Coordinates of C-alpha atoms in Angstrom, one line a residue:
X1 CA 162.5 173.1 25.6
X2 CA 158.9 172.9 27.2
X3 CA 155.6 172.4 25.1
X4 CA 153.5 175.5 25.1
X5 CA 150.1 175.0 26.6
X6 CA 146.6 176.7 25.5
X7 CA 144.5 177.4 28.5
X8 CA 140.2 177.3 28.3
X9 CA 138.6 179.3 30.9
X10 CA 134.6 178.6 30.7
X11 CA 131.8 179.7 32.6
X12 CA 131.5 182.3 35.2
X13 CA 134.2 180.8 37.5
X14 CA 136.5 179.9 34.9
X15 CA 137.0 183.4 33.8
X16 CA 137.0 184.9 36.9
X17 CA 139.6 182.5 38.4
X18 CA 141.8 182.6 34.4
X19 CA 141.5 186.7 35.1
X20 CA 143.2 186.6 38.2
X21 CA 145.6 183.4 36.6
X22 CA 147.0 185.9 33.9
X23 CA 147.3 188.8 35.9
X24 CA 149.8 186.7 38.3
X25 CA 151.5 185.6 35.1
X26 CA 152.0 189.0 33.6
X27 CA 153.3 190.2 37.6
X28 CA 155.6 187.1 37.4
X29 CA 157.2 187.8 34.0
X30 CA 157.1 191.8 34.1
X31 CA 154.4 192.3 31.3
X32 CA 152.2 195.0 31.4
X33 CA 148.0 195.3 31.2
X34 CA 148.3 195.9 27.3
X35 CA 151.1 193.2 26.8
X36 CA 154.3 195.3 26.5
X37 CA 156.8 193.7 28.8
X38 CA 159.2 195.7 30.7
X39 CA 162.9 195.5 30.6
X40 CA 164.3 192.2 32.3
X41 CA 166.2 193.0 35.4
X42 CA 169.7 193.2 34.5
X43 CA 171.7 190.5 37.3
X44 CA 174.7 191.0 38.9
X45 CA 178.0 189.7 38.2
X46 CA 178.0 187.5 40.8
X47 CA 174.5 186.0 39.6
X48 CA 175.8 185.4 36.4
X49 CA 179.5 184.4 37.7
X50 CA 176.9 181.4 39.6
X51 CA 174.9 180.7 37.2
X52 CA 174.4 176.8 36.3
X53 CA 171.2 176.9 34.3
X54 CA 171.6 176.6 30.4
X55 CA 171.2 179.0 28.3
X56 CA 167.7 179.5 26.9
X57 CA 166.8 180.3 23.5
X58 CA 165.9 183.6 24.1
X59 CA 169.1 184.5 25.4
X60 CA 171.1 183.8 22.0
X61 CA 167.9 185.3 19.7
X62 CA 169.1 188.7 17.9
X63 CA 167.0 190.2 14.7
X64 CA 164.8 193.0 14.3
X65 CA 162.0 193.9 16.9
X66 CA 163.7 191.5 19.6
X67 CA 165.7 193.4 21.5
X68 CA 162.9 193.4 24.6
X69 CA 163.4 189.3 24.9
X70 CA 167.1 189.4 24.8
X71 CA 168.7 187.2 27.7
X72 CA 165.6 186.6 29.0
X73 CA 166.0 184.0 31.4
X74 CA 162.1 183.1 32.2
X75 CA 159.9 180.9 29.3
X76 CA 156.7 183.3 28.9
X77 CA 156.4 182.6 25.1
X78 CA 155.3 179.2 27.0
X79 CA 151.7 180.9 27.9
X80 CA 152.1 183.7 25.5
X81 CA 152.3 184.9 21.9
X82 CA 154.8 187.4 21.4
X83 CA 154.3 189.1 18.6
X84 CA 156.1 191.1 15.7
X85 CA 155.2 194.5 17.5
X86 CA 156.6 193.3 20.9
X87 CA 153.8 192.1 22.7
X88 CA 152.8 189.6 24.9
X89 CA 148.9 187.9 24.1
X90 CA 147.9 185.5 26.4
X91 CA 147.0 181.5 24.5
X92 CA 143.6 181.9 26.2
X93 CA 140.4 181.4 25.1
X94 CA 137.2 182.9 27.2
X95 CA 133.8 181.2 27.2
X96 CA 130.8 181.8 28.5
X97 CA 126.7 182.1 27.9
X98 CA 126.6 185.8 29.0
X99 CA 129.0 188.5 28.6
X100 CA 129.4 190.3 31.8
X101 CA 132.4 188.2 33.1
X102 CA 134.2 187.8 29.4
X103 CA 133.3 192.1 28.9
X104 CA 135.4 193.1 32.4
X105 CA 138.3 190.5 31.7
X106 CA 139.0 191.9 28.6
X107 CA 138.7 195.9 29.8
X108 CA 140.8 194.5 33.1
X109 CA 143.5 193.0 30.8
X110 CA 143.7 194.9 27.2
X111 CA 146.2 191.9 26.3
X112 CA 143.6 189.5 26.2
X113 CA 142.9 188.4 22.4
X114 CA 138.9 189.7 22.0
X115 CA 139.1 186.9 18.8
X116 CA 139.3 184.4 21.5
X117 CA 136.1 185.3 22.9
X118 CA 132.9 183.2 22.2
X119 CA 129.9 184.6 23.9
X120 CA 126.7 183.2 23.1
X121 CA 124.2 185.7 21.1
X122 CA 121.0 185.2 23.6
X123 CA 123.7 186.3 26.3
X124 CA 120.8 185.1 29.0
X125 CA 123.5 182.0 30.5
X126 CA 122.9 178.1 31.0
X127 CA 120.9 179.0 34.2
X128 CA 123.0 176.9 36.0
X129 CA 122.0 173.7 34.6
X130 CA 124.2 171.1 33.3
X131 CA 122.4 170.3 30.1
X132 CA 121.7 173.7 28.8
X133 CA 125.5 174.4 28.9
X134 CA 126.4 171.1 27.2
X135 CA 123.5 171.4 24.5
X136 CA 124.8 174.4 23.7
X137 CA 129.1 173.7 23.5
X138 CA 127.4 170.9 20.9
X139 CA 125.5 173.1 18.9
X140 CA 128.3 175.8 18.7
X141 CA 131.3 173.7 18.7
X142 CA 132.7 174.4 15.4
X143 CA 132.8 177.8 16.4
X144 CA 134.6 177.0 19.3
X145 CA 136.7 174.9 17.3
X146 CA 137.9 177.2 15.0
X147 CA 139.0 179.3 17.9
X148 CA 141.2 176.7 19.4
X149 CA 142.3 175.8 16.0
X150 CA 143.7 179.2 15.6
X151 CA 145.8 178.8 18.7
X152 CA 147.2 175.6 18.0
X153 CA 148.2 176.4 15.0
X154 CA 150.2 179.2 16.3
X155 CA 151.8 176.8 18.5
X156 CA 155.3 175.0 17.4
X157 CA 155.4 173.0 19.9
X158 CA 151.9 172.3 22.0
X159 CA 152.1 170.4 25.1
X160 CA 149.0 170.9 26.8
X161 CA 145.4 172.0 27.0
X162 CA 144.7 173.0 30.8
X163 CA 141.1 173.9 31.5
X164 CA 138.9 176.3 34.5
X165 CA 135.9 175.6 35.3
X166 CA 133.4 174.9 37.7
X167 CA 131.4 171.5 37.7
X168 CA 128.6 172.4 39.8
X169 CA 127.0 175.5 37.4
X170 CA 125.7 175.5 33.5
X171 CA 128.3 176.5 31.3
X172 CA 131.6 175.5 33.2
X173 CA 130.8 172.3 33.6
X174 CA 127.9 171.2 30.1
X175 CA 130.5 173.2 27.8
X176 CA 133.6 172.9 29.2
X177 CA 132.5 168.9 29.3
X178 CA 131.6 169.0 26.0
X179 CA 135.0 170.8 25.0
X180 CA 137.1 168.1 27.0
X181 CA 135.2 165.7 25.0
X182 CA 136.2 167.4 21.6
X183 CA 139.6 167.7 23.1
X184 CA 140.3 163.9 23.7
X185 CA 139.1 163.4 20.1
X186 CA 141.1 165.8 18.0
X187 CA 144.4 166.2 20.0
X188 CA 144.8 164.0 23.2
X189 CA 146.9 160.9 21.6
X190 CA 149.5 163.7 21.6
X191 CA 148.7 166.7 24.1
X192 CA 148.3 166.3 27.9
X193 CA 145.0 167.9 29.1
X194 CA 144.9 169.2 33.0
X195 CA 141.9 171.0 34.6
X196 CA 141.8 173.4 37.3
X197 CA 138.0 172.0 38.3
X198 CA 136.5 173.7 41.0
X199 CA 134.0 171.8 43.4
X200 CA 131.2 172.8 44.8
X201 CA 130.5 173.4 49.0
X202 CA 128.7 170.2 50.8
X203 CA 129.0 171.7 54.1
X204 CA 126.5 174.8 53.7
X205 CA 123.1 175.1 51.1
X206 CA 123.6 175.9 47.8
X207 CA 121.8 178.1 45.4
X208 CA 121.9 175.6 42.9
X209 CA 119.5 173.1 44.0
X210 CA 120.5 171.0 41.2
X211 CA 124.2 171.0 42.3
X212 CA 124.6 167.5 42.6
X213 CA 123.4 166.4 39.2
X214 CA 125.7 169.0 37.6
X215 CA 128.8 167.4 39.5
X216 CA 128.5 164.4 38.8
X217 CA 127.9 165.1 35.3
X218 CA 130.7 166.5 34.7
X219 CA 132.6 164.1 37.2
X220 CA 132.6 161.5 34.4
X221 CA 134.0 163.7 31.8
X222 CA 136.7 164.2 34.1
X223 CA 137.5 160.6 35.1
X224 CA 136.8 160.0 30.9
X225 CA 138.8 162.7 29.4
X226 CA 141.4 164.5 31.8
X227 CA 145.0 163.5 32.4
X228 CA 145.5 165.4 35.6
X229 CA 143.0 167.1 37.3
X230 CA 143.3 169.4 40.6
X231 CA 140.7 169.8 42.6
X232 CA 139.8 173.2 44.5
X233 CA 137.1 172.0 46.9
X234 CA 135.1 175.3 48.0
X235 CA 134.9 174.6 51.6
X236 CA 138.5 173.6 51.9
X237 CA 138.9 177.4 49.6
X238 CA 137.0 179.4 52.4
X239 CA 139.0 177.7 55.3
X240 CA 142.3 179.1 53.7
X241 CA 141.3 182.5 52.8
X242 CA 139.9 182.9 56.1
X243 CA 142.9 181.6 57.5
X244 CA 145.3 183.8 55.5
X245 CA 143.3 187.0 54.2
X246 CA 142.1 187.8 57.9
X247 CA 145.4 188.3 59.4
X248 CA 146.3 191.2 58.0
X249 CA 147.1 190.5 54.3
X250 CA 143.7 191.5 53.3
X251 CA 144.0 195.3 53.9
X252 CA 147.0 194.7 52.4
X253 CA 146.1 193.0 48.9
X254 CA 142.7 195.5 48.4
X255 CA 141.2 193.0 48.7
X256 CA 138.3 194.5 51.4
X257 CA 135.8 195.7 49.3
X258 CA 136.1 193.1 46.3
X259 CA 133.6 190.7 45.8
X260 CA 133.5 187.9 48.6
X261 CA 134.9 185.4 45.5
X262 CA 138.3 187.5 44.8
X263 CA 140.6 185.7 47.8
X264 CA 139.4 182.2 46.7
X265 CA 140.4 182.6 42.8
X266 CA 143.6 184.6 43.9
X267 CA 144.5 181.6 45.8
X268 CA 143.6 179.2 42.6
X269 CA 145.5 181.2 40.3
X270 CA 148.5 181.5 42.7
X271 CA 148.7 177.5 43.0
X272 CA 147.6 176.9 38.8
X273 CA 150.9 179.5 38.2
X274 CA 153.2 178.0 40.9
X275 CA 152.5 174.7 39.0
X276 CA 154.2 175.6 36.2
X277 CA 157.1 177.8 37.6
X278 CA 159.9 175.1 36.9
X279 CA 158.6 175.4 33.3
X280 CA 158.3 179.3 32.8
X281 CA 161.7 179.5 34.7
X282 CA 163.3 176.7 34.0
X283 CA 166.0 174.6 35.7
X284 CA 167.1 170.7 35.7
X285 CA 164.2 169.0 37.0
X286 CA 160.3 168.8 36.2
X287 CA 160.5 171.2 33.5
X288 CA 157.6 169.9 31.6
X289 CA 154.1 169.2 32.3
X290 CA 154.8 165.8 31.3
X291 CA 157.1 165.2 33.6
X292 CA 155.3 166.5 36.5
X293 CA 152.1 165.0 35.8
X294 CA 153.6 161.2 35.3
X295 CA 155.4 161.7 38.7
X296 CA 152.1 162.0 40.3
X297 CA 149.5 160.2 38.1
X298 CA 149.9 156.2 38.6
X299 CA 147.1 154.8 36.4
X300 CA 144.7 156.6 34.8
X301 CA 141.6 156.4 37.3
X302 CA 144.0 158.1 40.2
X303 CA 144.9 161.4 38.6
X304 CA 142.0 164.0 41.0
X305 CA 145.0 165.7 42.8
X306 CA 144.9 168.3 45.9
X307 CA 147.5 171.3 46.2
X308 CA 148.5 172.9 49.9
X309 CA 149.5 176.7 49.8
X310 CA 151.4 178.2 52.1
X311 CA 150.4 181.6 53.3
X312 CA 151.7 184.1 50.9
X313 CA 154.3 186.1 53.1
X314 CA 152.9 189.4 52.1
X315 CA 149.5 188.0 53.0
X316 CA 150.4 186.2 56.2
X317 CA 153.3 188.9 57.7
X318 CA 155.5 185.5 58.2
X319 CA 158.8 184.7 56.7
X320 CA 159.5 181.1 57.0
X321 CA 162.8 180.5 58.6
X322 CA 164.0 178.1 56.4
X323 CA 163.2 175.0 53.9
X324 CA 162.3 172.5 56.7
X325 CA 159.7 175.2 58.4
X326 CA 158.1 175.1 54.9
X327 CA 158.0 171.4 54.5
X328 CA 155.9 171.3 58.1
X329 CA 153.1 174.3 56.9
X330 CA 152.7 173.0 53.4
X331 CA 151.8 169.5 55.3
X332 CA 149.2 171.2 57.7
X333 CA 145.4 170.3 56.9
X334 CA 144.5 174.0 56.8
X335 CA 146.2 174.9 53.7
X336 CA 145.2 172.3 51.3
X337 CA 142.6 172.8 48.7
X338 CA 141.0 169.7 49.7
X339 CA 139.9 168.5 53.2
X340 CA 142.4 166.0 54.0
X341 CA 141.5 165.0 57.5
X342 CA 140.3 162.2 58.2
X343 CA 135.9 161.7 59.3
X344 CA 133.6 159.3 61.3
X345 CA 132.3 158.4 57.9
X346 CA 135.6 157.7 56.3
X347 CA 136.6 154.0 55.7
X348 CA 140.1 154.7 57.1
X349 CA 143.4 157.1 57.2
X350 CA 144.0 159.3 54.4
X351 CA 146.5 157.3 52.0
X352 CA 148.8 159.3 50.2
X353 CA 150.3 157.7 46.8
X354 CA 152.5 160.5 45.8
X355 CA 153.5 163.6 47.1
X356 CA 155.5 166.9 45.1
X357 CA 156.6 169.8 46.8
X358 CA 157.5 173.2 45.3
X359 CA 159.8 175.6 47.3
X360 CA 159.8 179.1 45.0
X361 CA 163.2 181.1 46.4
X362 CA 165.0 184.0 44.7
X363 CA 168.1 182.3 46.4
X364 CA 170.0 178.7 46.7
X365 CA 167.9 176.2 48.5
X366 CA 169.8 174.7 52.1
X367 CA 169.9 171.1 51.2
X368 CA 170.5 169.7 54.5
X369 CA 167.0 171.6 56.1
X370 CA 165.3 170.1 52.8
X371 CA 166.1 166.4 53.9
X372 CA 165.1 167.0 57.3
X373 CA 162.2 168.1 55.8
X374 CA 161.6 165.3 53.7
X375 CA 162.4 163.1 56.5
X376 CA 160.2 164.0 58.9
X377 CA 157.1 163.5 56.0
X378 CA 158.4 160.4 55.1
X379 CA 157.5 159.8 58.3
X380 CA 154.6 161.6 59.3
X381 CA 152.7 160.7 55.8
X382 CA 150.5 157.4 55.3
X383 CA 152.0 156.5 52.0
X384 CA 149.8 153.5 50.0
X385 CA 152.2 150.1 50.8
X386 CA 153.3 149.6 47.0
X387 CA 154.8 153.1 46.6
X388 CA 158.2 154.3 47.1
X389 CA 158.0 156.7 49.7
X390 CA 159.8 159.4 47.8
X391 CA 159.3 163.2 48.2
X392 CA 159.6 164.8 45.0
X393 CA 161.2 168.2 45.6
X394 CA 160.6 171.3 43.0
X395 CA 163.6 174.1 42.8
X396 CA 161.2 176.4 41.9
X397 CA 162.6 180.0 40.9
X398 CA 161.2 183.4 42.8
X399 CA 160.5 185.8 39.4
X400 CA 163.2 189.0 39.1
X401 CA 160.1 190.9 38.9
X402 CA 158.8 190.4 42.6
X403 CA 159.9 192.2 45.1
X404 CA 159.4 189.7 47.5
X405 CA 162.8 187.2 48.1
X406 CA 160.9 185.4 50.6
X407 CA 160.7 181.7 50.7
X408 CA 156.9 180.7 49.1
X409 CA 155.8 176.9 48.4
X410 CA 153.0 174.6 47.3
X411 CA 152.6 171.0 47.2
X412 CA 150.3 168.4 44.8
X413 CA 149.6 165.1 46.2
X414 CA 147.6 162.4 45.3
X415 CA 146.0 160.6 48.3
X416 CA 142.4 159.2 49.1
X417 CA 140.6 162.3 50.6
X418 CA 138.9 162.3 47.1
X419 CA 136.9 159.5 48.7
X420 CA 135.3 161.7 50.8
X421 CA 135.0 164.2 48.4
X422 CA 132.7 162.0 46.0
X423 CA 130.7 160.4 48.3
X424 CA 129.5 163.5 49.6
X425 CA 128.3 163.9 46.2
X426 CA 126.9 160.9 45.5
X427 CA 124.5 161.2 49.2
X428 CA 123.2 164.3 47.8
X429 CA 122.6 162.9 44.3
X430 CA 120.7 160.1 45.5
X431 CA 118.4 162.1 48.3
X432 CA 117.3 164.2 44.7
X433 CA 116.9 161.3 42.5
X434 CA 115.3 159.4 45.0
X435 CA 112.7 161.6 44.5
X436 CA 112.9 162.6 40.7
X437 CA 113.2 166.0 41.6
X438 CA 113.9 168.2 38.8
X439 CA 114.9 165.5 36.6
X440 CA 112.4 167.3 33.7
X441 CA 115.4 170.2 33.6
X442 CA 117.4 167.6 32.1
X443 CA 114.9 165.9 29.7
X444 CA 113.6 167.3 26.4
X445 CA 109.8 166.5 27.8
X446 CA 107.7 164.8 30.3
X447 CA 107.2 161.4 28.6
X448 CA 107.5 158.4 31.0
X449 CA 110.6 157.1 27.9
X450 CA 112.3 161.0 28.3
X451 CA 112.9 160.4 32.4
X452 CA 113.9 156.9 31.7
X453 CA 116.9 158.1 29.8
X454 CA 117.4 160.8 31.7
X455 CA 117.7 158.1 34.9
X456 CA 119.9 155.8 32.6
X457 CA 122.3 158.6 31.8
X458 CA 122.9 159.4 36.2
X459 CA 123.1 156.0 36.6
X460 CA 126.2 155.7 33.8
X461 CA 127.6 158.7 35.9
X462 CA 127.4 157.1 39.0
X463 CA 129.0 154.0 38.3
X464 CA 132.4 156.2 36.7
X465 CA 132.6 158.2 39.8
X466 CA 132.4 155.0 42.0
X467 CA 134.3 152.9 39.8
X468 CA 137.0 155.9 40.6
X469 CA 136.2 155.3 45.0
X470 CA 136.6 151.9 44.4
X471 CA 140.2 152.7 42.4
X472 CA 141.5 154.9 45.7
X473 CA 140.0 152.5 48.0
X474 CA 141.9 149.9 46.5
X475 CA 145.2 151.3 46.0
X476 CA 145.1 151.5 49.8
X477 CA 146.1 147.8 49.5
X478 CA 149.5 146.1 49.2
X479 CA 148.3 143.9 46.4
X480 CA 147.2 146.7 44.4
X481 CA 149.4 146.6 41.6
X482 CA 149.2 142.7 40.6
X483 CA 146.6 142.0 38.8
X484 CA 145.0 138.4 39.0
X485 CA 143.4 138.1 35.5
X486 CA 146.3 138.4 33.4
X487 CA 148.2 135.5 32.8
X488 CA 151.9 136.3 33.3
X489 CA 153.7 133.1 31.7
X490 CA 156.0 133.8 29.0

């Protein structure tokens, strides 16, 4: 049986993206706004005459008030409480400085636990500054502790702590740092903790001047106290959605007169859910986060992964024809979540070091399209020289409660473009601190000693983040797993 897992959702763009996150979970396991779940669809004899999964716990359960998760075949106590009164609360708690965002997710989902709201008093934000977020996760933290207390202790088994959150604004990226901190202390020796970090645009000007200092900020707490962490880059974000939301599917989804965010987090809360699919519906294979994330995560400094979507049928009006057609979209630039392709600045080819795909079906999977598909990747895909080449392929299992039977997919893969990624950073970092500008927003005063430290603390940043280049730069090379200081005679 899978580990449960307790997600955080801070800031503005954490909660916006973890609102749209649970409403695809509740779709996906038939549970309604206020947390009653519907009746599971009943399958036909020949489904059950077919069946080779094992039977789960909840399909042998019997007592009082369980009738509703009898021969349930899907894991959503995994992501949920269920409780005496048959209902489903989700293991969520919601953080922010103001209340706007926290308010409407708990009026747009009545199943969210209010008790696992912390909202600060002042309710006037972090003003998009790194520091005032962090400042203040450390000055409330036992309060936010005793909120993640109470989930964990409702847990019987907890697995992992998984994390939204922006790193370029205030209270995404200073208090969700700060709670990754306190996380790493109290429960990491134990519990695996992934983020869903979202990055911020280098290709157009940004409202938050200060941008860059917030990234790489939080950038270090990443690389310091993360597992796993996917990255949604938000210029690789508005490629896809205007890719797949302006072909028709945006009409289609209500999307048109939503705010111009809605098809970005949709497409981050369809990928963070498809993630776990092999756990909430279980079969043979990667049915825990840990075994997932150590199929993709080498060493400790390569673990900033990218995810590719494939245009939601219902978006896109296009059913793939089979496995292998799948294999080829989910391997096109366009639909990762990081820019993959290659630039004049770039040192060399995009390297990939591991590479997972998921392909969701309501039906069996045609095994001989799937190795052609991983055939023709194995050789279409840089792969680092030390690795084994090897596709890993997820069964993943198309919920009774979609209509849809259509073939859907993602795919996670660790590989270089990250490079890129924080380089980009780094250039705009230095052009502001080149300058000192606004370096007093992240100092107590104006004392020649306060902007020393402050200086000191960027430069500790700076060296993480390319102390991390330097990792996927080197990886790239044959030799990269000996190690020439350690003495290796027995």
């Amino acid at each position: 049986m899978p580990g449960y897992t307790i997600t955080i959702q801070a800031g503005q763009c954490g909660n916006q993206v973890g609102l749209q996150y649970w409403q695809q979970l509740a779709s996906e396991h038939g549970i309604n706004k206020d947390g009653t779940p519907t009746p599971y669809p009943q399958r036909s004899s020949s489904d059950i005459a077919h069946n080779t999964s094992p039977p789960t716990s909840q399909e042998s359960f019997s007592g009082n008030g369980g009738n509703k998760r009898l021969h349930r075949e899907d894991h959503p106590e995994l992501f949920f409480t269920f409780s005496d009164s048959n209902t489903y609360t989700p293991r969520s708690i919601l953080i922010d400085l103001e209340p706007s965002v926290v308010t409407k997710a708990l009026n747009t989902l009545p199943m969210l636990n209010p008790r696992n709201a912390h909202v600060s008093d002042q309710g006037n934000g972090a003003a998009n500054n790194w520091s005032n977020g962090y400042k203040y996760g450390s000055e409330n933290i036992e309060s936010i502790l005793n909120i993640i207390d109470k989930e964990v202790d409702k847990c019987d088994n907890l697995s992992q702590f998984q994390l939204f959150h922006s790193v370029a604004g205030g209270t995404g990226s200073g208090c969700g740092s700060k709670i990754l901190e306190i996380l790493q202390d109290r429960y990491t020796s134990k519990k695996i903790i992934t983020t869903n970090s979202i990055l911020p645009s280098n290709e157009k000007t940004s409202d938050v001047v200060v941008q860059p200092y917030n990234s790489l900020l939080t950038l270090k707490r990443l690389i310091e106290f993360s597992n796993a962490t996917f990255v949604f880059h938000n210029d690789a974000l508005n490629n896809i959605e205007n890719t797949v939301f302006n072909q028709g599917g945006l009409q289609d989804q209500g999307l048109s007169n939503a705010t111009s965010f809605q098809g970005t987090n949709k497409l981050i809360a369809f990928v963070s859910a498809s993630v776990s699919n092999p756990m909430r519906f279980p079969g043979y294979m990667y049915s825990s986060i840990e075994s997932i994330v150590s199929s993709l995560v080498p060493t400790p400094d390569l673990k900033f992964l990218t995810t590719s979507v494939a245009p939601f049928s219902t978006q896109s009006h296009h059913n793939y024809i089979n496995e292998y057609d799948m294999f080829l979209e989910l391997s096109d630039d366009r639909y990762k979540t990081n820019k993959c392709v290659s630039t004049p600045t770039s040192s060399s080819e995009i390297a990939y070091i591991s590479l997972m795909n998921y392909l969701i079906s309501g039906s069996n999977l045609d095994r001989k399209e799937i190795r052609k598909g991983i055939l023709k990747l194995q050789t279409r895909t840089n792969f680092v020289p030390w690795t084994s080449r090897s596709i890993g392929v997820v069964h993943g299992k198309k919920s009774p409660y979609l209509n849809s039977t259509h073939l859907e997919g993602i795919q996670i893969s660790n590989n270089t473009s990250i490079i890129d990624v924080f380089n980009k950073i780094l250039r705009q970092y230095d052009l502001l601190v080149k300058r000192k500008a606004y370096l007093n927003t992240y100092s107590e005063d104006n004392s020649a000693e306060e902007m020393d430290r402050v200086v000191d603390m960027f430069s500790e940043c700076k060296e993480s983040v390319v102390r991390v280049i330097d990792e996927y730069s080197a990886c790239k090379s044959i030799n990269y797993l000996e190690d020439d200081d350690i003495d290796m005679d027995i």
